[in-house]
């Protein structure tokens, strides 16, 4: 995709499912082995009642979309603000939604709304990213 083809308010959506294997691999790589993510027995006694996905793992999926799908290869992530509103559970199908909020033409930059929507339609993650796009 070329920068000139990107339009204000353009929406890109893709569905993903975060598996137990993804969570366990992320925990191993980062060292974040909080039992709420890894231990079903521990998680069952929390307010969540089940294991939940690391918030940063979910934001990592946004990063993958930005760098590989929309806007795609050549995108440089410069900033991300995220609010974690609801937990994402293992094997829950989520929708990653990217919306073009602003184009900064002189620097080939985009301000994007970045959201993760749960299966029930509620918002799990709400954020905004600044990216530089190079064709």
XYZ file of C-alpha atoms in Angstrom:
135
model
C 0.000 0.000 0.000
C 1.240 3.486 -0.804
C 0.889 6.403 1.618
C -1.183 8.312 -0.946
C -3.739 5.469 -1.014
C -4.441 5.737 2.713
C -7.579 7.767 3.438
C -8.830 9.552 6.551
C -11.316 7.436 8.516
C -10.249 4.333 6.597
C -10.938 1.236 8.694
C -9.014 -2.029 8.685
C -10.275 -4.989 10.722
C -8.922 -8.479 11.220
C -9.861 -11.319 13.558
C -7.365 -13.204 15.703
C -7.470 -15.846 18.423
C -4.862 -15.837 21.207
C -4.080 -19.381 22.263
C -2.614 -20.808 25.471
C 0.558 -21.606 23.527
C 0.903 -17.941 22.503
C 0.469 -16.793 26.117
C 2.960 -19.366 27.421
C 5.526 -18.462 24.741
C 5.094 -14.748 25.477
C 5.581 -15.426 29.204
C 8.750 -17.389 28.474
C 10.186 -14.708 26.180
C 9.392 -11.749 28.449
C 9.685 -13.386 31.852
C 6.176 -12.186 32.787
C 4.981 -15.395 34.409
C 2.178 -13.849 36.441
C -0.014 -16.821 37.423
C -3.179 -15.016 36.285
C -1.893 -15.728 32.764
C -0.473 -19.231 33.292
C -2.154 -21.034 36.203
C -5.819 -21.982 35.765
C -6.222 -22.791 39.466
C -4.785 -19.429 40.535
C -6.781 -17.536 37.893
C -10.035 -19.233 38.961
C -9.735 -17.495 42.353
C -9.303 -14.025 40.850
C -11.933 -11.554 39.704
C -11.361 -12.879 36.137
C -12.277 -16.516 37.016
C -10.101 -17.794 34.133
C -6.647 -17.239 32.682
C -6.298 -13.944 30.837
C -4.038 -12.773 28.030
C -1.162 -10.396 28.822
C -2.277 -6.892 27.836
C 1.005 -6.241 26.077
C 0.646 -9.458 24.064
C -2.659 -8.124 22.720
C -0.957 -4.826 21.810
C 1.765 -6.879 20.127
C -0.903 -8.226 17.779
C -1.744 -4.619 16.874
C 1.944 -4.100 16.093
C 1.912 -7.147 13.812
C -1.105 -5.799 11.921
C 0.507 -2.374 11.482
C 3.803 -3.807 10.255
C 2.476 -6.591 8.058
C -1.093 -5.831 6.940
C -2.246 -2.219 7.365
C -0.580 0.052 6.525
C 1.903 -2.818 6.057
C 5.595 -3.379 5.390
C 7.616 -0.199 5.799
C 5.544 1.012 8.755
C 7.618 2.203 11.713
C 5.862 2.193 15.098
C 6.729 5.448 16.898
C 4.237 5.659 19.760
C 1.372 3.697 21.282
C -1.045 4.733 24.011
C -3.315 1.948 25.245
C -6.073 1.610 27.811
C -6.868 -1.916 28.946
C -10.615 -1.882 29.560
C -11.610 -5.547 29.747
C -9.726 -8.832 29.968
C -9.164 -10.995 26.941
C -9.479 -14.695 27.685
C -7.560 -17.547 26.108
C -9.075 -18.772 22.835
C -11.419 -15.781 22.616
C -11.742 -14.476 19.076
C -10.901 -10.791 19.016
C -11.174 -8.164 16.310
C -8.303 -5.756 15.836
C -9.611 -2.480 14.421
C -7.339 0.214 13.006
C -8.819 3.575 11.962
C -6.899 6.339 10.211
C -7.468 9.365 12.434
C -4.980 11.818 10.906
C -2.402 12.039 8.114
C 0.713 14.161 8.587
C 1.661 14.518 4.930
C 5.007 16.335 5.242
C 6.465 13.511 7.366
C 4.529 10.538 5.953
C 3.079 9.852 9.382
C -0.281 8.560 10.492
C -2.182 8.827 13.736
C -4.289 5.690 14.085
C -6.991 4.614 16.486
C -6.056 1.102 17.648
C -8.721 -1.065 19.250
C -9.313 -4.645 20.243
C -12.925 -5.756 20.365
C -14.057 -8.845 22.245
C -16.363 -11.573 20.875
C -19.315 -9.946 22.660
C -18.659 -6.624 20.895
C -17.261 -4.837 23.943
C -14.026 -2.882 23.807
C -11.068 -4.625 25.488
C -8.265 -2.257 24.424
C -8.598 1.318 23.236
C -5.620 3.257 22.023
C -3.868 5.470 19.580
C -0.673 4.952 17.604
C 1.701 7.206 15.731
C 3.443 5.516 12.832
C 5.796 6.589 10.091
C 5.082 5.032 6.743
C 7.763 4.527 4.122
C 6.810 3.160 0.714
